[in-house]
Tab-separated table of C-alpha atoms in Angstrom:
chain	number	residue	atom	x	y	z
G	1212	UNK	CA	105.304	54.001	92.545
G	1213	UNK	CA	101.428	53.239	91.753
G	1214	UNK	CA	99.281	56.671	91.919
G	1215	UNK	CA	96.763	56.280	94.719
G	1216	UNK	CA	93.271	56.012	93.346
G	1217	UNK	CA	90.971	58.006	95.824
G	1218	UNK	CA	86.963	58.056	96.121
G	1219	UNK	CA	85.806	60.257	94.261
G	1220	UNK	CA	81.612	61.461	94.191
G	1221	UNK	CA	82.169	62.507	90.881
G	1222	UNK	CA	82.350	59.277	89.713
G	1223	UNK	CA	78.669	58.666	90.137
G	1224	UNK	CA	77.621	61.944	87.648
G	1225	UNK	CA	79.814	60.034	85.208
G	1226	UNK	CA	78.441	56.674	85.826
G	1227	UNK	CA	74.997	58.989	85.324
G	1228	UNK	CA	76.824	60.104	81.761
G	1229	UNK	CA	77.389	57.085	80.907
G	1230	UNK	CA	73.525	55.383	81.140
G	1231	UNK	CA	71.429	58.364	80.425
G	1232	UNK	CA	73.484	60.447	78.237
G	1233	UNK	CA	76.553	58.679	76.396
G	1234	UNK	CA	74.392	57.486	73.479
G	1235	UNK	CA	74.045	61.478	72.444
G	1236	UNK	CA	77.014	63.400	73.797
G	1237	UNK	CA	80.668	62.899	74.904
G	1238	UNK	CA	81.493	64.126	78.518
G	1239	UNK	CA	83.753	66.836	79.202
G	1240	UNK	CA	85.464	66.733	82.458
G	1241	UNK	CA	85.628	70.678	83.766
G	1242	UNK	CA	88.193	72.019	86.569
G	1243	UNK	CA	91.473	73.260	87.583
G	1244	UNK	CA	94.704	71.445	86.777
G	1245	UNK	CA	95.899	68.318	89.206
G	1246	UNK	CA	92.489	68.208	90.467
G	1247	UNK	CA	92.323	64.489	89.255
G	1248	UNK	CA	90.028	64.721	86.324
G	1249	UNK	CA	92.458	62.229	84.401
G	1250	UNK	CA	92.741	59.818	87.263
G	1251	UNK	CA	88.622	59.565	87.323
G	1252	UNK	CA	88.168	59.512	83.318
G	1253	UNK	CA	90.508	56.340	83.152
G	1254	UNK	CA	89.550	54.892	86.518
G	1255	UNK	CA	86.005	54.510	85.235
G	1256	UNK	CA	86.761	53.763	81.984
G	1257	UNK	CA	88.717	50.516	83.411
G	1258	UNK	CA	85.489	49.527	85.297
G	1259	UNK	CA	82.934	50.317	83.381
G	1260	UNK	CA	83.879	49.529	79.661
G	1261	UNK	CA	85.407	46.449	78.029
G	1262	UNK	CA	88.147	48.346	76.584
G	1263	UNK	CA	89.281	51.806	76.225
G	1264	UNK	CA	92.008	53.636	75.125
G	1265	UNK	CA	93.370	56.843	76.181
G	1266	UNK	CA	94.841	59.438	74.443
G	1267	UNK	CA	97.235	61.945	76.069
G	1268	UNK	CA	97.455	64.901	73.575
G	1269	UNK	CA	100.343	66.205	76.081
G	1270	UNK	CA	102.092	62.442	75.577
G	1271	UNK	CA	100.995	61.177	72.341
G	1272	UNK	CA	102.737	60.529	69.037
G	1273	UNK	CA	102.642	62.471	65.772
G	1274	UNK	CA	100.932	59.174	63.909
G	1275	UNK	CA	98.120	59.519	66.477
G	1276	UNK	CA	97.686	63.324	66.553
G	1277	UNK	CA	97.815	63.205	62.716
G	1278	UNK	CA	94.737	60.829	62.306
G	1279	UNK	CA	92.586	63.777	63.218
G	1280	UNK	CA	93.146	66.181	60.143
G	1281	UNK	CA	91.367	63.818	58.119
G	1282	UNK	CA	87.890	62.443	59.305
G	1283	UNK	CA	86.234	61.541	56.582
G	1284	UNK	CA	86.760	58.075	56.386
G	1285	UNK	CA	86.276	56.749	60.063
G	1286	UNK	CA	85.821	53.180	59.494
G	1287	UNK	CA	89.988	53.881	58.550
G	1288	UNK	CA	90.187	56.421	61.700
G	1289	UNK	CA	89.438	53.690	64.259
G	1290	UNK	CA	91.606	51.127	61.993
G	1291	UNK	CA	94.491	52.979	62.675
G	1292	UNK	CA	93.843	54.413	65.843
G	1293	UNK	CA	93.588	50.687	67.239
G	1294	UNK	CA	96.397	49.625	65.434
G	1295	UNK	CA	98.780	52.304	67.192
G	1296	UNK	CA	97.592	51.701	70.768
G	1297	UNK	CA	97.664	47.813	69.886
G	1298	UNK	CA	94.047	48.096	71.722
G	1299	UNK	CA	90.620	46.640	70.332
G	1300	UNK	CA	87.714	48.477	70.206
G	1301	UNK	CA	84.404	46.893	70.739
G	1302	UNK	CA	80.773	48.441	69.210
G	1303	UNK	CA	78.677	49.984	72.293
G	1304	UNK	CA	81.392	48.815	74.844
G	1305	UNK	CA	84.555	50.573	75.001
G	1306	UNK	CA	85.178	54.499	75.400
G	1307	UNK	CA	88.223	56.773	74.197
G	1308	UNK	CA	89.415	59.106	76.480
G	1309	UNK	CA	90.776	62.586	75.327
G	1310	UNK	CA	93.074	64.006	77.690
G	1311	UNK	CA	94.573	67.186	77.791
G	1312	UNK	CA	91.953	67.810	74.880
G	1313	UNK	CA	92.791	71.777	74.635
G	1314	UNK	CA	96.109	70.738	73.074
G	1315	UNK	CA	94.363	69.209	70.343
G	1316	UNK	CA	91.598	71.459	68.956
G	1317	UNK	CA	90.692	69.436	65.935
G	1318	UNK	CA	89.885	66.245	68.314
G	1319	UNK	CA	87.105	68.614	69.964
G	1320	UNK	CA	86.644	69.282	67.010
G	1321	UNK	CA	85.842	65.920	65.589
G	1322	UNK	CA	83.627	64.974	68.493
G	1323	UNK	CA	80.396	66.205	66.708
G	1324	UNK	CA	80.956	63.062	64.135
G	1325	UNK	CA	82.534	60.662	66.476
G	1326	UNK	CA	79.523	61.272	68.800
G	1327	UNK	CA	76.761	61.357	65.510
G	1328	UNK	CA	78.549	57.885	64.101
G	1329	UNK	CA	77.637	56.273	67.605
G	1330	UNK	CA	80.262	53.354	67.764
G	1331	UNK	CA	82.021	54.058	70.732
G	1332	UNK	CA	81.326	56.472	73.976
G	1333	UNK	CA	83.906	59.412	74.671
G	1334	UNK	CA	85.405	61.216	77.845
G	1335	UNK	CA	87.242	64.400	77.559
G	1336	UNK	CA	89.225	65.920	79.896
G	1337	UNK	CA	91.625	69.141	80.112
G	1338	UNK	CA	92.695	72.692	81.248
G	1339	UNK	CA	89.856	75.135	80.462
G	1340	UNK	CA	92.616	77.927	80.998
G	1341	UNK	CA	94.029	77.335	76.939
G	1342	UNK	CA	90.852	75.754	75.953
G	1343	UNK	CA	89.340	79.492	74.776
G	1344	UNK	CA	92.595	80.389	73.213
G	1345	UNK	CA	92.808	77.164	71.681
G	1346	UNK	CA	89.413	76.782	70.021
G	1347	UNK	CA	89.362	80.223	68.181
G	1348	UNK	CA	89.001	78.407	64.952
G	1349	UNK	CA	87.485	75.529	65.149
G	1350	UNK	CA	83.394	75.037	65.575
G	1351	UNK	CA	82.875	73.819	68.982
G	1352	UNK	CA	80.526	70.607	68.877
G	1353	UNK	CA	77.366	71.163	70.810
G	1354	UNK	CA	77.269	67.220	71.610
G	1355	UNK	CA	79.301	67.733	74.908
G	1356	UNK	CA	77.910	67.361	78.677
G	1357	UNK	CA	79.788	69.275	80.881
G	1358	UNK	CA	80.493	68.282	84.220
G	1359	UNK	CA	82.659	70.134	86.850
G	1360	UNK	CA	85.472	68.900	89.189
G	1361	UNK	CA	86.674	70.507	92.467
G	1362	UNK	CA	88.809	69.719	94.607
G	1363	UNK	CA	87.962	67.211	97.010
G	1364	UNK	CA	85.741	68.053	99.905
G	1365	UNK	CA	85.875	67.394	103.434
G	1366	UNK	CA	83.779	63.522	103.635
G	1367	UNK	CA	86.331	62.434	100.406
G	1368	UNK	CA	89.433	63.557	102.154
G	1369	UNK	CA	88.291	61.755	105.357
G	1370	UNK	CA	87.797	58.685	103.204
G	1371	UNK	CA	91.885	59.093	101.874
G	1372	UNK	CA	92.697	58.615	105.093
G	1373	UNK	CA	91.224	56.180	105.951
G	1374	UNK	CA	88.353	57.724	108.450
G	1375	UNK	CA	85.308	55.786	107.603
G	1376	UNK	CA	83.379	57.027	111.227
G	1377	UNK	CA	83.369	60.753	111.511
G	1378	UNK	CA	81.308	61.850	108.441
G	1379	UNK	CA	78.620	59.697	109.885
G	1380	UNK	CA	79.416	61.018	113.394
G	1381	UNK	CA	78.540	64.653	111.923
G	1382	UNK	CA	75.509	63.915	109.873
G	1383	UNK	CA	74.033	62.410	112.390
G	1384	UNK	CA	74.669	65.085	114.894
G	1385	UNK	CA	73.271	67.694	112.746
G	1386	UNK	CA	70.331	65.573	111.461
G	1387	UNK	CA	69.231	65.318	115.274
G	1388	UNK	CA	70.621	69.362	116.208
G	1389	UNK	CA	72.850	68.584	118.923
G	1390	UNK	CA	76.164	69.929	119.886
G	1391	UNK	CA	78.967	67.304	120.099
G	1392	UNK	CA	80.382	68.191	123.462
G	1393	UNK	CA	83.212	69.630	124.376
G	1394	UNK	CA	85.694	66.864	123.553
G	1395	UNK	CA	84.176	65.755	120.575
G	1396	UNK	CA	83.494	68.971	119.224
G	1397	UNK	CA	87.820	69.286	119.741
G	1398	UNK	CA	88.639	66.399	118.292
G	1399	UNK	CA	85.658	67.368	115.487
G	1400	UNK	CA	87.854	70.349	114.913
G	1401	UNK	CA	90.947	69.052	114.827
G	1402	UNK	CA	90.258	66.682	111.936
G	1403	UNK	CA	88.713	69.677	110.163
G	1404	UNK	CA	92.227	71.795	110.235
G	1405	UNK	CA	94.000	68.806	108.964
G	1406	UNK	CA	91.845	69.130	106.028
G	1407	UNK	CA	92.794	73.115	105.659
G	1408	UNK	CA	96.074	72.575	106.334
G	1409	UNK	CA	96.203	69.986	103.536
G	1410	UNK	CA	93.263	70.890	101.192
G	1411	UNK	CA	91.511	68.904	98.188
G	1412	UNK	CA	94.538	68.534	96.007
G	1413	UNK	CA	94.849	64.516	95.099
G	1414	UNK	CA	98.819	64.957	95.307
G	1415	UNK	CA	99.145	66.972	98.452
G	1416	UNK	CA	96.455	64.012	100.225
G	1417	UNK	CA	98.694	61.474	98.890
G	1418	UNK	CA	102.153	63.092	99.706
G	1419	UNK	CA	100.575	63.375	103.486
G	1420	UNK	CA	99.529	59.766	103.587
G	1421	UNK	CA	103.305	58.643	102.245
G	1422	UNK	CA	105.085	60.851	104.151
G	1423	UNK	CA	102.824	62.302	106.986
G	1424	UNK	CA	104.652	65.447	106.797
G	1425	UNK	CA	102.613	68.243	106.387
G	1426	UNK	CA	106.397	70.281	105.643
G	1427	UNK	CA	106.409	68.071	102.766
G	1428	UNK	CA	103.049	68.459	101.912
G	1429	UNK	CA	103.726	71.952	101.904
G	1430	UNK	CA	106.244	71.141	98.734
G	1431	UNK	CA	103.271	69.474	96.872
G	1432	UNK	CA	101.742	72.194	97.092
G	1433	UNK	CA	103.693	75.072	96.229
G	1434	UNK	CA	104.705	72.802	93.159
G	1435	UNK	CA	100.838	72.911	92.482
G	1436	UNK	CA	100.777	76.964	92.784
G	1437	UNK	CA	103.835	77.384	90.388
G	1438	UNK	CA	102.111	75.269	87.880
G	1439	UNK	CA	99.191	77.258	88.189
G	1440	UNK	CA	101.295	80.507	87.632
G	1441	UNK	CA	103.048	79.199	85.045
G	1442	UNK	CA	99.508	78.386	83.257
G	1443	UNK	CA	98.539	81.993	84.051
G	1444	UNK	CA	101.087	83.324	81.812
G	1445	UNK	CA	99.953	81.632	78.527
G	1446	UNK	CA	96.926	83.451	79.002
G	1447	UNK	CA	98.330	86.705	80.194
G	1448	UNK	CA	102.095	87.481	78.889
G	1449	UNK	CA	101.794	90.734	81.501
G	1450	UNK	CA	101.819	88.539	84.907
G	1451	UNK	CA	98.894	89.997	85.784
G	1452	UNK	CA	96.660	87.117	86.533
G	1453	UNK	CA	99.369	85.654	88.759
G	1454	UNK	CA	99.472	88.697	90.627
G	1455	UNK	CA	95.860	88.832	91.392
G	1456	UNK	CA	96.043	85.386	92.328
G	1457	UNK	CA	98.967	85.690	94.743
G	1458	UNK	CA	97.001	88.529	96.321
G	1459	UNK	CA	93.509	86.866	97.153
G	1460	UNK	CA	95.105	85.917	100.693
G	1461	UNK	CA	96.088	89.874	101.476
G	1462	UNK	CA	92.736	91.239	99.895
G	1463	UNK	CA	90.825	88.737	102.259
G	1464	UNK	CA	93.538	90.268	105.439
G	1465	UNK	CA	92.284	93.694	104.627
G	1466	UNK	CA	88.901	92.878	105.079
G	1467	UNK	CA	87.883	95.034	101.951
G	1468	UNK	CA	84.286	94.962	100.744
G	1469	UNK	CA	85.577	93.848	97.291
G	1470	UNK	CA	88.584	92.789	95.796
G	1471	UNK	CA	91.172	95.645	95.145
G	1472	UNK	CA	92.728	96.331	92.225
G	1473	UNK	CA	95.965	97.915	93.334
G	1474	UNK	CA	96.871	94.794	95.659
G	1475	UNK	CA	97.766	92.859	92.693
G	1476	UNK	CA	100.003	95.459	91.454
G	1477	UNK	CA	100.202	99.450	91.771
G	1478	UNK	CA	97.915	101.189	88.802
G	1479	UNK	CA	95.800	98.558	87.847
G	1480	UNK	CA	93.238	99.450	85.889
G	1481	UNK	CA	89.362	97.659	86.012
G	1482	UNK	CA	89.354	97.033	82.290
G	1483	UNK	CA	93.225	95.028	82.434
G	1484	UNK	CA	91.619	93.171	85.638
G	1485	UNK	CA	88.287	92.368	83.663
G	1486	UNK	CA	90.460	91.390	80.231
G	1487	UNK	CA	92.119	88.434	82.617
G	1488	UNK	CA	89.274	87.494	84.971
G	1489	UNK	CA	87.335	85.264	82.488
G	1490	UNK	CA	89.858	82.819	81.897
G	1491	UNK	CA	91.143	82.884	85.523
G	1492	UNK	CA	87.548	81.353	86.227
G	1493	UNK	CA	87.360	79.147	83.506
G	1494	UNK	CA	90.439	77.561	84.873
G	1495	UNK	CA	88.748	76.641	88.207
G	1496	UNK	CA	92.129	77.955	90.354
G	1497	UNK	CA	89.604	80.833	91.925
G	1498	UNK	CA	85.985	81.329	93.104
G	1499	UNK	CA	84.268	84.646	92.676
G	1500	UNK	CA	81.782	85.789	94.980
G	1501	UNK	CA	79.416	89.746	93.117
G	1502	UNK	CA	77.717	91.945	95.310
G	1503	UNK	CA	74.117	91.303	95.253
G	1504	UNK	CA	72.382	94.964	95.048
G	1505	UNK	CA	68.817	93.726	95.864
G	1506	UNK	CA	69.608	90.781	97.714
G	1507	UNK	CA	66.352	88.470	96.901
G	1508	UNK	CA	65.561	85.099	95.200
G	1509	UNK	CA	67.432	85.720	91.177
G	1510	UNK	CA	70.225	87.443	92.727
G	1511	UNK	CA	72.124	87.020	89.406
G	1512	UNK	CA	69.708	89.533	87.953
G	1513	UNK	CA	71.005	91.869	90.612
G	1514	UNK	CA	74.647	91.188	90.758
G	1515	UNK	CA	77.074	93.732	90.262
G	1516	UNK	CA	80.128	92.428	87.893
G	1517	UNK	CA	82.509	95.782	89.016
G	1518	UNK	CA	81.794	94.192	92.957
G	1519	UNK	CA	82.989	91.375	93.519
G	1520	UNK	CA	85.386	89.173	95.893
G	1521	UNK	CA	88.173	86.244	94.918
G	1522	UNK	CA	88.914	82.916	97.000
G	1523	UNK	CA	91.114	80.029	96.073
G	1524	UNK	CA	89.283	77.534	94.885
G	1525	UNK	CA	91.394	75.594	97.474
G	1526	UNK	CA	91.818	75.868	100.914
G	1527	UNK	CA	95.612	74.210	101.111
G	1528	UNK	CA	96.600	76.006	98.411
G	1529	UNK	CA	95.474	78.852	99.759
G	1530	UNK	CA	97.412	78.764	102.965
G	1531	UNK	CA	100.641	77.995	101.325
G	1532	UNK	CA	99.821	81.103	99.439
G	1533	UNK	CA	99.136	83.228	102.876
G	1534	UNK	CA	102.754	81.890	104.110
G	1535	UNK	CA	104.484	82.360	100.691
G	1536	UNK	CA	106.985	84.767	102.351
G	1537	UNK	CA	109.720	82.226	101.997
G	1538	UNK	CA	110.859	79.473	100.308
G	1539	UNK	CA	109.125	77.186	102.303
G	1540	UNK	CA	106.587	77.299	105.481
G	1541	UNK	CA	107.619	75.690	108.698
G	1542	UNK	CA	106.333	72.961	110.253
G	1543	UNK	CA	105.954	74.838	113.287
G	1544	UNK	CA	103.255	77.295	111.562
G	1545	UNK	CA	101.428	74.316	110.636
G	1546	UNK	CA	101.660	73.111	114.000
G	1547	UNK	CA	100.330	75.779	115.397
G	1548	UNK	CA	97.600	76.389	112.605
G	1549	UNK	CA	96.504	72.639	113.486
G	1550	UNK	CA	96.648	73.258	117.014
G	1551	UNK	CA	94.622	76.378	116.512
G	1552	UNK	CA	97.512	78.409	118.576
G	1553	UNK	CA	98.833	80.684	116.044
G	1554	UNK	CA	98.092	84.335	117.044
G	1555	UNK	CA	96.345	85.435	113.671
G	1556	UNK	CA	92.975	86.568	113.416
G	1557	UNK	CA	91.909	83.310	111.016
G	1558	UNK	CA	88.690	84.585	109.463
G	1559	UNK	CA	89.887	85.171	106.182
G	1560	UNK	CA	91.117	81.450	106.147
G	1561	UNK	CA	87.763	80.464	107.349
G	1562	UNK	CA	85.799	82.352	104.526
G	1563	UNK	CA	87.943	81.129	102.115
G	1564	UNK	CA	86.676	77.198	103.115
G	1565	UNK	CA	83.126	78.532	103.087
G	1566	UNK	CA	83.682	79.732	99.792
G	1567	UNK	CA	85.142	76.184	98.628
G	1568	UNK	CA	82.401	74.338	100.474
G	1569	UNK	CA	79.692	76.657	98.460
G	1570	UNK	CA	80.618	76.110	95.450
G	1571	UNK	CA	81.300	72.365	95.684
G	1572	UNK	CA	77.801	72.061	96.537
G	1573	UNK	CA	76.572	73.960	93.645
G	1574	UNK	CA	76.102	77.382	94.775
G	1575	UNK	CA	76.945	80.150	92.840
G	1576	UNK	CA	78.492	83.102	95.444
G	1577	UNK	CA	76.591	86.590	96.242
G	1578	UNK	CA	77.438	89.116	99.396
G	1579	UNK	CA	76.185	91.899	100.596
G	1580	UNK	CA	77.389	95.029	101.808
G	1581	UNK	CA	74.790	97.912	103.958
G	1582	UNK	CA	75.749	101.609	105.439
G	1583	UNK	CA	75.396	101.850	109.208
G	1584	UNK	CA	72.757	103.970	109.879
G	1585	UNK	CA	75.100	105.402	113.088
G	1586	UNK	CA	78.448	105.113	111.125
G	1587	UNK	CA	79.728	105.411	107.981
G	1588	UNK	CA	80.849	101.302	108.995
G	1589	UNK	CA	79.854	99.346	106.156
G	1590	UNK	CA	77.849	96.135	107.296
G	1591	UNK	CA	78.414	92.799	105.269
G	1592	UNK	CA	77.238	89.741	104.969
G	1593	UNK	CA	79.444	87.327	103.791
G	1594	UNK	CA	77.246	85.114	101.949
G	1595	UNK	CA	73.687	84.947	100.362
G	1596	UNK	CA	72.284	81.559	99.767
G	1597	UNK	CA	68.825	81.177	97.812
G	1598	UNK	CA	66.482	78.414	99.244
G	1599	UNK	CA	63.303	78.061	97.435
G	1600	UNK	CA	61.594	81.586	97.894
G	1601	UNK	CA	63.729	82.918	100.554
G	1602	UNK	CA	67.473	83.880	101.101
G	1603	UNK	CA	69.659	82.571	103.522
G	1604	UNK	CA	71.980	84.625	104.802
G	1605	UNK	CA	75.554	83.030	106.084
G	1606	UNK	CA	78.146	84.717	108.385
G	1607	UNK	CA	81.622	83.403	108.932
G	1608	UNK	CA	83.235	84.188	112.390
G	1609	UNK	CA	86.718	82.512	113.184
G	1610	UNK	CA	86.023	84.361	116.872
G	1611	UNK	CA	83.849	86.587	118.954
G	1612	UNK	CA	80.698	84.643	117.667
G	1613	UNK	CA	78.004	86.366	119.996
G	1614	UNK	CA	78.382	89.465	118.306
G	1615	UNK	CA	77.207	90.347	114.669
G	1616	UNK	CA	75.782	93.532	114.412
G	1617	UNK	CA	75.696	93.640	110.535
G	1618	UNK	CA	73.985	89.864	110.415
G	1619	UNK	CA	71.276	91.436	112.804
G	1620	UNK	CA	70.784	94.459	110.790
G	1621	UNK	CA	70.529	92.790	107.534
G	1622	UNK	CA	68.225	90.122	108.845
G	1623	UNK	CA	65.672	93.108	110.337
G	1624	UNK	CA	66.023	95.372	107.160
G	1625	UNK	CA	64.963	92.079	104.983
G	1626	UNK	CA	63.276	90.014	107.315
G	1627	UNK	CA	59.831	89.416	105.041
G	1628	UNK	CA	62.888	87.700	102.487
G	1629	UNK	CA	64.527	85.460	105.079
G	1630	UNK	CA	64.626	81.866	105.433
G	1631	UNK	CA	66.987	79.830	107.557
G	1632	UNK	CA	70.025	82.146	109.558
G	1633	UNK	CA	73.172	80.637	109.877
G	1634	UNK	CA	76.331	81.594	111.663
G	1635	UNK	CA	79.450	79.168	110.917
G	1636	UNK	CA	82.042	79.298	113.179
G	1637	UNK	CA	84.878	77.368	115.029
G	1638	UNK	CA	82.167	76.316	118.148
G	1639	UNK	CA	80.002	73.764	119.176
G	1640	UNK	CA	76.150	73.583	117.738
G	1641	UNK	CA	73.600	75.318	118.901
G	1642	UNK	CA	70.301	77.287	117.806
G	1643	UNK	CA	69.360	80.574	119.241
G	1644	UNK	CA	66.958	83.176	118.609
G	1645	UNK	CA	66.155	81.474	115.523
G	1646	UNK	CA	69.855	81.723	114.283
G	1647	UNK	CA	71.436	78.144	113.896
G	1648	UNK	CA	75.316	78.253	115.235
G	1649	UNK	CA	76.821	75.450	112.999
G	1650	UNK	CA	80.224	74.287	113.819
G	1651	UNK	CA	82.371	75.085	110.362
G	1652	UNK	CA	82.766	70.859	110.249
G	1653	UNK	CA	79.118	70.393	109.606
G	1654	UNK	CA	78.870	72.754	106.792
G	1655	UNK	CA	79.875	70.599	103.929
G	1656	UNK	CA	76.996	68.390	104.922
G	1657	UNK	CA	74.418	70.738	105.516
């Protein structure tokens, strides 16, 4: 069966690699594991080079993975190498594509000369989860651009299957502010669970387009988590970073102002969560969101790394994780999450997507958290977005939209630092009171 090869708008940063950049540095290809970064590297590679070869350090043979103790010589080096892939290299015109490169440390290794003798042009690609563990000894080559890979977002799953008229259908609307309608804004909706209910994940998109199933996408997926969790155990013999990833969807539930220690497992400590937490990011499986103490333009200087919040980095996976409690999830849950009928308060599923969306665009995630100056009720804001000189701040509501006390608070207490106001939720659009009421569909194109 031939792999599907989906848009991607990563392709255009490499294509940007390759004109500006390639001459000086190899590219390495960041993100989490079966988020397609292999498909892309050799996709462009057939298109936009005369010849490449690719070597799969999971896949390849011992001749291969021997040529790189010895570099010294590397007019032999790309004898051989062309030899044993029976593939011809040509000077300025063909690329060689590491893949899996953390299973190899002396090829990273070797791309400070393959990069300084300037014959060829060079795409990496792998797991950052073993790439730390795995480069402890070598000297990491400073010729690399790094580029990062998420899943894929809302307008490249629409183009998967095959929708070529609603992306335009929603830029347009907001470029003009104006609500969809009622039956629009449904169907607008609609299309926008599908995408939740299936997520970014190349192989779940494709199982749904072979099998339209979303039971059996459901299967693609939870293979996807147990790889994941697998992975999370070569960095962390305890379990422990597969607990604290299984319990993202509970922590969200409990509507905690930060991620809880004990809800991965009783007794956790900070310091065993903090020992883990680095490499869980690297891997690109989760998205962090710190508590902004001064919440202001720099909010990094302000963040506070004991405060913070975890999503999945995406959405599908993370409602196979929130219906985990069996061995599979019924069709008739997805049904009724598609349908938007399932009696669940949704919100956490909703800032999770945010979350995604945020970061896909390039954000890095802050909240905030206030006292009540009747209550000991903590207000919170569920994102902080930094716009030129101003903050934005962002408030997720699955339902009850009209009210937000702790928005309204926050935006009195630091209105001289407030830009635009936005309130995402499940409605149609509409501006009010200088708030903007954007329809979760619009977001990724906002």
């Amino acid at each position: 069966m031939s792999v599907i090869i989906f848009k991607r708008k990563i392709y255009d940063k490499i294509l940007e690699w390759k004109t500006n950049r390639s001459q000086k540095y190899s590219l390495l290809i960041r993100g989490a594991r079966r988020v397609g970064k292999s498909t892309i590297a050799e996709e462009f590679a057939k298109k936009e080079f005369k010849s490449y070869i690719m070597i799969d350090f999971a896949h390849t043979s011992k001749a291969i993975i021997e040529l790189f103790d010895d570099m010294y010589d590397l007019d032999l080096f790309f004898l051989k190498l062309q030899q044993f892939t029976k593939t011809r290299l040509y000077e300025n015109e063909s690329v060689i594509i590491f893949d899996e490169i953390q299973l190899c440390p002396k090829a990273r290794q070797s791309i400070k000369y393959l990069v300084a003798d300037g014959r060829y042009r060079y795409i990496e690609t792998g797991s950052l989860i073993s790439l730390r563990k795995n480069t402890q000894d070598i000297l990491i080559p400073s010729e690399e651009y790094k580029i990062s890979m998420y899943p894929m977002d809302f307008e490249e799953f629409l183009w998967a299957i095959g929708d070529n008229v609603t992306a335009d259908t929603i830029k347009l609307l907001l470029k003009t502010k104006r609500p969809a309608g009622n039956s629009m804004h449904r169907e607008l909706m609609r299309i926008f669970r599908l995408y939740m209910l299936i997520g970014g994940m190349p192989q779940a998109i494709e199982t749904y387009l072979e099998k339209n199933n979303l039971c059996s996408v459901d299967e693609t997926k939870r293979a996807i988590v147990d790889l994941y969790e697998e992975d999370f155990t070569k960095i962390d013999g305890t379990g422990l970073a597969g607990d604290i990833f299984e319990s993202i969807p509970a922590n969200l539930t409990g509507n905690s102002s930060r991620y809880v220690y004990s809800s991965a497992r009783e007794g956790t400590r900070s310091e065993q969560i903090y020992r883990v937490l680095p490499d869980m990011l690297s891997s690109y499986t989760v998205n962090i969101a710190y508590h902004s103490n001064n919440p202001g333009v720099g909010m990094s200087l302000e963040k506070d790394p004991e405060r913070f919040k975890l999503f999945v980095s995406d959405i599908g996976l993370f409602i196979t994780l929130s219906y985990k409690d069996k061995n599979f999830t019924e069709n008739i849950i997805y049904d009724k999450l598609l349908s938007d009928k399932l009696d669940a308060n949704l919100g956490y599923v909703y800032e999770n997507i945010v979350a995604q969306i945020l970061v896909t665009k390039g954000n890095n995630l802050f909240y905030y958290t206030m006292k009540s100056e009747t209550s000991n009720h903590l207000h919170e804001i569920d994102f902080l977005l930094s716009s030129g000189t101003k903050i934005c701040p962002l408030e997720v509501k699955s339902s009850n939209y009209k009210t937000h006390k702790s928005f309204d608070d926050f935006c009195s207490k630091f209105s001289s630092r407030i830009g635009e106001k936005y309130i995402v939720h499940t409605k149609d659009y509409k501006r009010e009171n200088g708030v903007t009421y954007i329809p979760i569909y619009m977001l990724p194109f906002l």
